[in-house]
XYZ file of N, CA, C and O in Angstrom:
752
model
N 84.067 34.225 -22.829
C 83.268 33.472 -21.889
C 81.784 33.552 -22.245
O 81.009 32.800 -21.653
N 81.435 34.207 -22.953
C 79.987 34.819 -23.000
C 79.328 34.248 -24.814
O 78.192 34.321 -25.282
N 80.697 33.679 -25.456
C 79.988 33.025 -26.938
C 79.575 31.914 -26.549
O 79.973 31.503 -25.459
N 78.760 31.212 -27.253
C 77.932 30.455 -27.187
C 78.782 29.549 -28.355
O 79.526 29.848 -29.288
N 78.189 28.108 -27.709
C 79.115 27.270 -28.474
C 78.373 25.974 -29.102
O 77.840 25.264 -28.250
N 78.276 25.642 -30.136
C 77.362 24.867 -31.131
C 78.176 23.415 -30.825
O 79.199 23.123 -31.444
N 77.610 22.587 -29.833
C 78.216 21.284 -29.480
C 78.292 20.222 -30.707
O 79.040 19.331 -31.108
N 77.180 20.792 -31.029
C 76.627 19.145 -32.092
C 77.021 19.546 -33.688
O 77.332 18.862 -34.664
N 76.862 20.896 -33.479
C 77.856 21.556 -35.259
C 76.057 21.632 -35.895
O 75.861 22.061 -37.032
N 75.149 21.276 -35.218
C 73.424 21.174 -36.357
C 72.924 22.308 -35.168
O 71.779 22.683 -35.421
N 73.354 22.795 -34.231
C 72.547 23.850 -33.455
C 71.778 23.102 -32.421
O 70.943 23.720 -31.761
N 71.978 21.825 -32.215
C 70.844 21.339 -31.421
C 71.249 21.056 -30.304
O 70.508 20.249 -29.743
N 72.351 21.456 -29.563
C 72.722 21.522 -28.270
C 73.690 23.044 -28.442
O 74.432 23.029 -29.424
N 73.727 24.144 -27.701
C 74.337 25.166 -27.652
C 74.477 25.389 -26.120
O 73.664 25.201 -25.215
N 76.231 26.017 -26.099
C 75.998 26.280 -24.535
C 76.945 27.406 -24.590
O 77.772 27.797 -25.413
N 76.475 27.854 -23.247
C 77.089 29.260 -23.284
C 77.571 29.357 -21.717
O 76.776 29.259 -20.782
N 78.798 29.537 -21.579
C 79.332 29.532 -20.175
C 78.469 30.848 -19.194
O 78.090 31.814 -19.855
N 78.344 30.855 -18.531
C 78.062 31.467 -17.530
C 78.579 31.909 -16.269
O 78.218 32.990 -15.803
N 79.439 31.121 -15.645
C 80.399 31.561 -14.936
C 81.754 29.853 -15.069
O 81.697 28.627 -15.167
N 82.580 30.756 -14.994
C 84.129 29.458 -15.553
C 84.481 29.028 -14.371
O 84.569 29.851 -13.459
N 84.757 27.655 -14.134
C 85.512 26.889 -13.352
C 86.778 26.978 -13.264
O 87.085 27.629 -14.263
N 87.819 26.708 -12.637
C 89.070 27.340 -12.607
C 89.325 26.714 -13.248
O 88.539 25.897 -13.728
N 91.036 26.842 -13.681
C 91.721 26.356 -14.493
C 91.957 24.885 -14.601
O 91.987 24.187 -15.615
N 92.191 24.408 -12.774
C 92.937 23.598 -12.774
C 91.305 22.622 -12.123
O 91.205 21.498 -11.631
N 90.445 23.499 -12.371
C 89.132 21.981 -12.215
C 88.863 20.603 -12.815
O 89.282 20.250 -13.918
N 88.270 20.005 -12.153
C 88.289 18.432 -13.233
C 86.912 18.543 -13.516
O 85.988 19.243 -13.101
N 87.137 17.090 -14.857
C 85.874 17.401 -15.508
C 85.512 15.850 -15.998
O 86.441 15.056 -16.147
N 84.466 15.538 -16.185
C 83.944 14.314 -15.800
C 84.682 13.286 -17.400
O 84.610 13.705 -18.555
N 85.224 12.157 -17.046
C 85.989 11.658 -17.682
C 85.529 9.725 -17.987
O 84.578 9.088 -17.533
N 86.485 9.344 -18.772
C 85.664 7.609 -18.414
C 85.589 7.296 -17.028
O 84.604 6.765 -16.514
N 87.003 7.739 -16.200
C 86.817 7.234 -14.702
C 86.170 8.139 -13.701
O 86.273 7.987 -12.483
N 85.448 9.156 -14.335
C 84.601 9.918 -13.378
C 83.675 10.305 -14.519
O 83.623 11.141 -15.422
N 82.758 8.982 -13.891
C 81.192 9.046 -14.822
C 80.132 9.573 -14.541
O 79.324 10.137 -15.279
N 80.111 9.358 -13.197
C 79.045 10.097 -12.584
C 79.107 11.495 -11.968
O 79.960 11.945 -11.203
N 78.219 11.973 -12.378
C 78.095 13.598 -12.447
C 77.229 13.905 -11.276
O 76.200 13.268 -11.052
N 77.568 14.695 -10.674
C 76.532 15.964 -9.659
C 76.311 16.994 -10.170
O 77.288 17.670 -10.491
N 74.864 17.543 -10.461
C 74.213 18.773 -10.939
C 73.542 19.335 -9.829
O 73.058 18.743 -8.864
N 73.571 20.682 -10.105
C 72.327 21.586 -10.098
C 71.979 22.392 -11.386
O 72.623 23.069 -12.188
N 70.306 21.918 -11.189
C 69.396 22.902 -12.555
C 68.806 23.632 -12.386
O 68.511 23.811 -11.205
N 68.067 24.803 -13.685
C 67.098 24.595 -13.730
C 66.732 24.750 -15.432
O 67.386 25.135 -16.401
N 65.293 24.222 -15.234
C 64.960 23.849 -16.522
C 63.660 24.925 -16.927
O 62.805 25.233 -16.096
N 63.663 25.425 -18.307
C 62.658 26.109 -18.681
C 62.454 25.852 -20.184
O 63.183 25.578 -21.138
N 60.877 26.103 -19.932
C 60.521 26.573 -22.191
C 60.856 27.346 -22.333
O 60.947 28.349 -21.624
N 61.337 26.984 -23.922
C 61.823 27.794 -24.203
C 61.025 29.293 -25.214
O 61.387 30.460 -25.362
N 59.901 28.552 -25.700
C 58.937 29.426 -25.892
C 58.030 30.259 -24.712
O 57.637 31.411 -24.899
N 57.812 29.629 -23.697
C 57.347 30.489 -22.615
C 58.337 30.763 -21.084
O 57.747 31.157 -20.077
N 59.457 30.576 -21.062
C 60.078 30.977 -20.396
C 59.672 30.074 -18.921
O 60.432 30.179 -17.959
N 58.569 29.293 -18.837
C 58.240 28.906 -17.596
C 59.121 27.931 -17.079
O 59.776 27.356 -17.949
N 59.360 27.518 -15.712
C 60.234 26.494 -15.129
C 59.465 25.277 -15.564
O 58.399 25.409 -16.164
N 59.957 24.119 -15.288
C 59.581 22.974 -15.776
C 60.066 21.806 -14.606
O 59.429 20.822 -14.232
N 61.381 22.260 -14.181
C 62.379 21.371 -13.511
C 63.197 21.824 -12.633
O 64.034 22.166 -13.469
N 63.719 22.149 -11.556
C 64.963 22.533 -10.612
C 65.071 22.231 -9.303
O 64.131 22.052 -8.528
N 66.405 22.168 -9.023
C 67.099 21.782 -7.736
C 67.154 22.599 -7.235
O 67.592 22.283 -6.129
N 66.976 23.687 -7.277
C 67.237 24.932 -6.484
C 66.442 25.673 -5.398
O 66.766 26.527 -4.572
N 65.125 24.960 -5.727
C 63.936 25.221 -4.543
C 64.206 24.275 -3.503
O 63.821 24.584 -2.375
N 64.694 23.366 -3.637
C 64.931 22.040 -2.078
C 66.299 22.138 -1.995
O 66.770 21.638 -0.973
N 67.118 22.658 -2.806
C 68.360 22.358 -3.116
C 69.227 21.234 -2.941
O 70.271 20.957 -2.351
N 68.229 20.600 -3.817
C 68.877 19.053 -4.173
C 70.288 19.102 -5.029
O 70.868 20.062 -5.535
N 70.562 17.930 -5.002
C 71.719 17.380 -6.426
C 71.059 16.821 -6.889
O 70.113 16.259 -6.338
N 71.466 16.763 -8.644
C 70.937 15.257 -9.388
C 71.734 14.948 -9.791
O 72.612 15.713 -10.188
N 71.808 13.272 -9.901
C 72.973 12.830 -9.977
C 73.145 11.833 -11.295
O 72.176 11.106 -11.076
N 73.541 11.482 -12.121
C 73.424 10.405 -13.210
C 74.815 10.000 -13.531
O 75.836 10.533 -13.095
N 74.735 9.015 -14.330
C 75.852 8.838 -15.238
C 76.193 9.161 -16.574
O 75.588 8.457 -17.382
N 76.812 9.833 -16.978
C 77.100 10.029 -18.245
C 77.310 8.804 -19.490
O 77.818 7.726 -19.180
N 76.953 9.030 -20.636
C 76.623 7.781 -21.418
C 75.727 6.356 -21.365
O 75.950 5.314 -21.981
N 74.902 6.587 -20.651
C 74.052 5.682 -19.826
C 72.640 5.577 -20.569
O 71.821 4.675 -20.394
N 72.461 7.087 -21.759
C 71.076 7.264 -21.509
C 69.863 7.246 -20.601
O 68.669 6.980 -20.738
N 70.688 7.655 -19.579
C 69.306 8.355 -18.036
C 68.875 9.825 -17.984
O 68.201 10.365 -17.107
N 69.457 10.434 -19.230
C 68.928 11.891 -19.333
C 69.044 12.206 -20.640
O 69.597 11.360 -21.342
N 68.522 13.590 -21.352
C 68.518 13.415 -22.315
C 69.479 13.780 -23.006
O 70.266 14.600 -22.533
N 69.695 13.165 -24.553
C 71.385 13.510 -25.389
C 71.615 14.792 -24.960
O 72.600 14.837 -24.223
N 70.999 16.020 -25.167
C 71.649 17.248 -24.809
C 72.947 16.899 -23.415
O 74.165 16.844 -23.586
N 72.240 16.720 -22.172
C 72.960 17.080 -21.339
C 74.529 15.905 -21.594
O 75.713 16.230 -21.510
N 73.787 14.188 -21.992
C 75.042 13.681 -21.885
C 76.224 14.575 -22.786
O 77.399 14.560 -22.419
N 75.846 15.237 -23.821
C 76.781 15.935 -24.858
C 77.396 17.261 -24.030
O 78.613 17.306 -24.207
N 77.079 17.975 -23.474
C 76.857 19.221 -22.774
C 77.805 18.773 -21.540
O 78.939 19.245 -21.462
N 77.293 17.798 -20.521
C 77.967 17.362 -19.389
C 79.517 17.244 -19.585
O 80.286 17.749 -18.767
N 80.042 16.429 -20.906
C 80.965 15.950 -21.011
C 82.542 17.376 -21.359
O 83.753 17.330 -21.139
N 81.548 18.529 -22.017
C 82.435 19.426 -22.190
C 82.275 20.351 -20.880
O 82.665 21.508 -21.037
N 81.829 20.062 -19.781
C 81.905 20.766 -18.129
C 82.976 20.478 -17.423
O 83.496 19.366 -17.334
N 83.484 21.923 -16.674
C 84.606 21.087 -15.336
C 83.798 21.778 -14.129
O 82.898 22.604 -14.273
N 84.261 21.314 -12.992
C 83.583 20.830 -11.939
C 83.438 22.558 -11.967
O 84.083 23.195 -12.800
N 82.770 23.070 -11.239
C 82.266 24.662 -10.358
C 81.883 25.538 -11.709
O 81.996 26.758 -11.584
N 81.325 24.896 -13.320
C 81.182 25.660 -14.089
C 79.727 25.714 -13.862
O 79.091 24.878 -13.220
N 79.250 26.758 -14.437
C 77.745 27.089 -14.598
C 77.772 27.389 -16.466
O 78.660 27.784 -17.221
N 76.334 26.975 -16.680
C 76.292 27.047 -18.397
C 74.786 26.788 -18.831
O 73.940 25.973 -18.463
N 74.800 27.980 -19.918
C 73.630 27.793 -20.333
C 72.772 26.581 -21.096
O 72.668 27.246 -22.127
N 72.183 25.542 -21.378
C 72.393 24.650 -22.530
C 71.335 24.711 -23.179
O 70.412 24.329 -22.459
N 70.996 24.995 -24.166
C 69.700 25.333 -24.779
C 69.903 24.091 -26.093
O 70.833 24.049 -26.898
N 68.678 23.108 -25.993
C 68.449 21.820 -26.469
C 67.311 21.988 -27.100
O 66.281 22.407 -26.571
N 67.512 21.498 -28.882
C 66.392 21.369 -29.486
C 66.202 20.450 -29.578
O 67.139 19.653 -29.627
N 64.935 20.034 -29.653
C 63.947 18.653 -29.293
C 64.293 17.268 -29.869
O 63.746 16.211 -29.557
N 65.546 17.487 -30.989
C 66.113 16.076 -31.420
C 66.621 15.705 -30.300
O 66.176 14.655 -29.837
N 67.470 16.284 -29.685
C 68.773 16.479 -28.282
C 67.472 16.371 -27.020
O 67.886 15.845 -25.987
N 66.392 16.680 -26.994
C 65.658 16.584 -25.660
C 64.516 15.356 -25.537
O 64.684 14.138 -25.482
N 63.438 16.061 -25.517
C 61.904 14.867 -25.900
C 61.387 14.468 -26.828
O 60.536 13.578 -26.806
N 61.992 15.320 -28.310
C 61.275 15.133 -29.684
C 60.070 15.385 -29.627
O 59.505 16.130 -28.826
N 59.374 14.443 -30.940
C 58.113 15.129 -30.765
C 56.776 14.641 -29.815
O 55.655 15.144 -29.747
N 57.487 13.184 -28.948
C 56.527 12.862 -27.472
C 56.320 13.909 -26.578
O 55.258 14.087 -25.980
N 57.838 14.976 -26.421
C 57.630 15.536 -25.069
C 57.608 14.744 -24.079
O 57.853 13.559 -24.303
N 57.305 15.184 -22.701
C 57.195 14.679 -21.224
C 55.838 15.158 -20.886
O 55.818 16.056 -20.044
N 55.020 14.874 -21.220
C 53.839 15.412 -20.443
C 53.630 15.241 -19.248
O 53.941 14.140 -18.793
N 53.130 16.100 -18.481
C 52.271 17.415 -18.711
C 52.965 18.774 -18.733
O 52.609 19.937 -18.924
N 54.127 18.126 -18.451
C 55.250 19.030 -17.880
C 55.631 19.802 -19.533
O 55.212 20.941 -19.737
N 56.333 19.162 -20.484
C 56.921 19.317 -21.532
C 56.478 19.202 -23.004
O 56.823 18.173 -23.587
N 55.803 20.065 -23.645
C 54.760 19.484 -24.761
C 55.865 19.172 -25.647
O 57.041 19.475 -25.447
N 55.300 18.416 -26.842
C 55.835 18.011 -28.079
C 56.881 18.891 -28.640
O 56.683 20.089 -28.842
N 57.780 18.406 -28.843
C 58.999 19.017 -30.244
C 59.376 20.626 -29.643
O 59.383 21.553 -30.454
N 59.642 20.852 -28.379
C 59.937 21.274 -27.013
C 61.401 21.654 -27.257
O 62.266 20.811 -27.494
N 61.696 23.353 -27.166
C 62.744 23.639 -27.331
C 63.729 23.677 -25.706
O 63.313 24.701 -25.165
N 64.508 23.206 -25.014
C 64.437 23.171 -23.499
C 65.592 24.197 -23.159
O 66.602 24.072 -23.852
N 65.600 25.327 -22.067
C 67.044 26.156 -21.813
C 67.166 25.765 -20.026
O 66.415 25.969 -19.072
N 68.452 25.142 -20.177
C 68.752 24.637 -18.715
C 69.935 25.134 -18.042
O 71.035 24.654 -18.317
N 69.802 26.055 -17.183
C 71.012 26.627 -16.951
C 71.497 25.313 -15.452
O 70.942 25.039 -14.388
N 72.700 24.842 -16.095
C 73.236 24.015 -14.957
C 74.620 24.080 -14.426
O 75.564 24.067 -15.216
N 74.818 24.151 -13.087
C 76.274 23.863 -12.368
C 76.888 22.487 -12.295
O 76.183 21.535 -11.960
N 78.064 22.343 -12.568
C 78.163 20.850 -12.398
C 79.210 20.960 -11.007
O 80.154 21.730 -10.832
N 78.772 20.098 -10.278
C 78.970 20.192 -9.004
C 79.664 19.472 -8.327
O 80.094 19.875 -7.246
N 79.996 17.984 -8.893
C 81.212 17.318 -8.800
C 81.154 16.157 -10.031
O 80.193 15.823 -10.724
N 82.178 15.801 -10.035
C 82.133 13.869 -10.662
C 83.297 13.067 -10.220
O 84.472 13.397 -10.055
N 82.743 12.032 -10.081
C 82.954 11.054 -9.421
C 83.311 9.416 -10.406
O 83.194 9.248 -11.620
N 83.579 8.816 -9.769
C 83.827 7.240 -10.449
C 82.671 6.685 -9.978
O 82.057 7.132 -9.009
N 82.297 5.582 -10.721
C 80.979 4.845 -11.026
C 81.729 3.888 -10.289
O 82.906 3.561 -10.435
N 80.451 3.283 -9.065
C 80.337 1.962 -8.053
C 81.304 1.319 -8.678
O 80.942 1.167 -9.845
N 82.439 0.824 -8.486
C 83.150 -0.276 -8.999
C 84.423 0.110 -9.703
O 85.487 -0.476 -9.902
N 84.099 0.927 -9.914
C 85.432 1.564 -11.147
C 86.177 2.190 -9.651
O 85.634 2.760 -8.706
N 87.987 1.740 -9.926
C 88.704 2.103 -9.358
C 89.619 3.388 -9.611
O 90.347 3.387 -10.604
N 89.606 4.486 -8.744
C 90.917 5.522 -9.416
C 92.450 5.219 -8.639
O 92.644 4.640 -7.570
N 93.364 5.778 -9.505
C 94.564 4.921 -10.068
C 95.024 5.063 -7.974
O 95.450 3.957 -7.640
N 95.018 5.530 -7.389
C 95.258 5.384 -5.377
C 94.717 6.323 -4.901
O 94.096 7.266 -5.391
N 94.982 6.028 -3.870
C 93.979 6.748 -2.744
C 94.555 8.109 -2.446
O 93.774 8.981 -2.063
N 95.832 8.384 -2.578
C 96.193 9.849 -2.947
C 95.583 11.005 -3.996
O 95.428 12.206 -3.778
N 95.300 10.266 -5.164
C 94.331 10.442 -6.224
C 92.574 10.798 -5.604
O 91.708 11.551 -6.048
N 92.587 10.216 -4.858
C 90.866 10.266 -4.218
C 90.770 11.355 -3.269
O 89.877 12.198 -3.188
N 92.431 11.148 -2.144
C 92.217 12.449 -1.503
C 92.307 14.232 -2.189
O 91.820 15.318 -1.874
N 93.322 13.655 -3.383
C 93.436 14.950 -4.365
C 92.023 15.443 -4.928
O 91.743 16.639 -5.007
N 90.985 14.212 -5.387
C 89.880 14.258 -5.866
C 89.125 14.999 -4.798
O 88.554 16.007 -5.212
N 88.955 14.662 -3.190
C 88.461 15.151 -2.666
C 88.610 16.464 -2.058
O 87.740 17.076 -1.439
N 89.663 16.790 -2.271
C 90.172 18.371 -1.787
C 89.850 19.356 -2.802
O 89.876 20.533 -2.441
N 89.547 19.091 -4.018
C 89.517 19.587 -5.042
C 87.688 19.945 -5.048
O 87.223 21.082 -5.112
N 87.004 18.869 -4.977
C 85.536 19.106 -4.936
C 85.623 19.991 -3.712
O 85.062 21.085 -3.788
N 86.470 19.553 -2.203
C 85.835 20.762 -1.364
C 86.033 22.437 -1.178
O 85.515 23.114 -0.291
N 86.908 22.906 -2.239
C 87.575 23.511 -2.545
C 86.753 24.378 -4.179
O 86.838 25.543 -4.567
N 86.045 23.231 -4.744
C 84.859 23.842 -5.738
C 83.813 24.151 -5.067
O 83.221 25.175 -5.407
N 83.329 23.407 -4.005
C 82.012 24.029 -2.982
C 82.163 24.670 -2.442
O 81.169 24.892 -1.749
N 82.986 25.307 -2.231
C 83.749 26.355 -0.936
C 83.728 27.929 -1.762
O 83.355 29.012 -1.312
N 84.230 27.618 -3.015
C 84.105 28.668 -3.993
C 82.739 29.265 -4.829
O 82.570 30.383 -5.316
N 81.962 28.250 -4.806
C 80.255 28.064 -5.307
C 79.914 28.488 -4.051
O 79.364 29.585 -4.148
N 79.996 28.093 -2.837
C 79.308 28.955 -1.554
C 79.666 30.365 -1.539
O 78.754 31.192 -1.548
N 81.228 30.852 -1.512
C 81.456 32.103 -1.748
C 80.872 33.134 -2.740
O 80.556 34.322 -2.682
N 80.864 31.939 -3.885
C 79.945 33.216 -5.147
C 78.718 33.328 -4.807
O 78.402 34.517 -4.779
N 77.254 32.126 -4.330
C 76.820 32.735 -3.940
C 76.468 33.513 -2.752
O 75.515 34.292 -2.772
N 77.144 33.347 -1.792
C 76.964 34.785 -0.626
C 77.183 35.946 -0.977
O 76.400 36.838 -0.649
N 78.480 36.242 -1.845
C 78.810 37.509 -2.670
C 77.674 38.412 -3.965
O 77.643 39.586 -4.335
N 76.892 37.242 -4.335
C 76.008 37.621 -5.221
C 74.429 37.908 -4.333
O 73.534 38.603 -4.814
N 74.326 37.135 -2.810
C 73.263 37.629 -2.113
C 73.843 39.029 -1.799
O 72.988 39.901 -1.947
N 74.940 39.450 -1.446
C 75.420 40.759 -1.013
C 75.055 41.605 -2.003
O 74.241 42.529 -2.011
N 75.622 41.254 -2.666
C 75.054 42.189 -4.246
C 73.688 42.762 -4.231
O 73.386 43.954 -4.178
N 72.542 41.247 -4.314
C 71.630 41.934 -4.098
C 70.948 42.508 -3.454
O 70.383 43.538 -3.821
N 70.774 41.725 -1.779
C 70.805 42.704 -0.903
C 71.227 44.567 -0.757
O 70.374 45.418 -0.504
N 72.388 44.799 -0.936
C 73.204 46.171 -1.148
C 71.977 46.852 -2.454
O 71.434 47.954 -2.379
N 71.804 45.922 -3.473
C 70.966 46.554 -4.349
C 69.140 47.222 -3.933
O 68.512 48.271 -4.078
N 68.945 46.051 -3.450
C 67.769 46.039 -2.706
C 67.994 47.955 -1.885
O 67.309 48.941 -2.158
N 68.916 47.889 -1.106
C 69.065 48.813 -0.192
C 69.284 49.977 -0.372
O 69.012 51.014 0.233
N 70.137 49.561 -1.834
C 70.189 51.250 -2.426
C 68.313 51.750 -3.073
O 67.570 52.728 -2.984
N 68.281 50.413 -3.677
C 66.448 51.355 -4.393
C 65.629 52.030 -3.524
O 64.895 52.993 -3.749
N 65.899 51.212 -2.149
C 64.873 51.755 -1.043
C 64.832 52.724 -0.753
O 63.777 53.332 -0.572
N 66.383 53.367 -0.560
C 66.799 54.543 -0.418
C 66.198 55.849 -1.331
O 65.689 56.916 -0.987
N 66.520 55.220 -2.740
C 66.452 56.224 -3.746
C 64.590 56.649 -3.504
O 64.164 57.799 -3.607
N 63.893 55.676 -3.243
C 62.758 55.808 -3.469
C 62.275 56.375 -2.122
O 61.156 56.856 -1.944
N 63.246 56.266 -1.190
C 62.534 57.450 0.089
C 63.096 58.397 -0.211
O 62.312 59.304 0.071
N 63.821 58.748 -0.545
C 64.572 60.300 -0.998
C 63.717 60.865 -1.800
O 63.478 62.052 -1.575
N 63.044 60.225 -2.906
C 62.020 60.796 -3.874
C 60.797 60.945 -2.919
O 60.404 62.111 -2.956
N 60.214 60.332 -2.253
C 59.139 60.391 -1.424
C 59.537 61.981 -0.248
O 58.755 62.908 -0.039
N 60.321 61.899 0.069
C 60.729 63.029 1.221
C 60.758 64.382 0.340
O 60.443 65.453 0.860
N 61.093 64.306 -0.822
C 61.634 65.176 -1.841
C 59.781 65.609 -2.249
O 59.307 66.745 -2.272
N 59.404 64.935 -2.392
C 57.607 65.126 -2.389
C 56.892 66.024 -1.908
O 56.307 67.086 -2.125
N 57.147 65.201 -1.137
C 56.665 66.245 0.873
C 56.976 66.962 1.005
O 56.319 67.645 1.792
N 58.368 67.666 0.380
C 58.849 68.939 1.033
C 58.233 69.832 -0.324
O 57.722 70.931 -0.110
N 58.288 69.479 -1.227
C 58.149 70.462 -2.259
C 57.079 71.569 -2.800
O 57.239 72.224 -3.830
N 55.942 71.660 -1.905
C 54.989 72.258 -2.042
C 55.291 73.479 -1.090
O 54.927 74.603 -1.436
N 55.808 73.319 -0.155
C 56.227 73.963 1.440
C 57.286 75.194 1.121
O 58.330 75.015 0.494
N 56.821 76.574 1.693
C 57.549 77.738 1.186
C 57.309 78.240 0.126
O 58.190 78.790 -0.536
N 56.075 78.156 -0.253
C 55.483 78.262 -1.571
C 54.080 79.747 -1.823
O 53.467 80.179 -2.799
N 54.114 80.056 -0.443
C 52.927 80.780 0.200
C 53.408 81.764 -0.183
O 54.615 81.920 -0.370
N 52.110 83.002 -0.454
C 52.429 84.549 -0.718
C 53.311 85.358 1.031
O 52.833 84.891 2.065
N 54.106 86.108 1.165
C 54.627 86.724 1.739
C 54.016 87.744 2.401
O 53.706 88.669 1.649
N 53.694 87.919 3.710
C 52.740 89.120 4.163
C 53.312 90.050 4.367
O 52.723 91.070 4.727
């Protein structure tokens, strides 16, 4: 789960799972073109954010093969199933080249986007094969959000509990302070 995987075979899209979607997840196909994300986006030379859904906690939403984002993700998107998280680290042929996005993204811009894909769907018009199919489709996405809500409450627990243990450790050292000078006096 943790190798990293050379999409394009030249290094210029690499992704690296991060947490796996189940087995039996779907994954965006000709009849489910349109994709739901969450990102976020950083340089890759300075580590700074650039881009994410995660402060408003939006979706973004596109179509795959469309050219509305850049080659990385359409390449990247297409090997996702729904509730995966993944690293995608895009060199600048695969992202802005050497325009960049200014002000945001300078020139020939290495980009690391860790993204969830969050559902997909059929494009306005495109029909799936019945409506049993749509309700299957839909039990299935609520059933990937249900599991993405669980991981993260389980991972606020985590840190929280973590939070709670340092506090601890660090009043124990503080009390441990205070006492340690005490009983230290000559004996009359």
């Amino acid at each position: 789960m943790d190798d990293a995987v050379d999409l394009t075979g030249d290094g210029g899209v690499v992704k690296r799972v991060i947490r796996k979607a189940r087995d039996d997840a779907i994954a965006p196909s000709e009849n489910l073109s349109l994709v739901d994300v969450h990102y976020e986006g950083t340089l890759a030379d300075t580590g700074e954010i650039f881009d994410t859904t995660h402060e408003d906690n939006t979706i973004f939403s596109f179509e795959l093969g469309k050219g509305s984002v850049i080659k990385a993700w359409d390449i990247a998107m297409r090997t996702m199933k729904v509730g995966e998280v993944a690293k995608i680290i895009c060199k600048p042929d695969y992202a802005y080249g050497s325009a960049g996005s200014p002000p945001d993204i300078p020139p020939n811009a290495t980009l690391i986007f860790e993204v969830e894909l969050v559902a997909c769907r059929p494009r306005k018009g495109a029909s799936l094969g019945s409506v049993s199919d749509e309700k299957a489709r839909l039990e299935e996405l609520k059933k990937q959000r249900e599991m993405a809500a669980a991981f993260k409450e389980e991972e606020k627990k985590k840190r929280e509990e973590a939070k709670a243990a340092a506090a601890a450790r660090i009043q124990a050292k503080l009390e441990a302070k205070k006492h340690q000078g005490k009983g230290k006096g000559k004996a009359k």
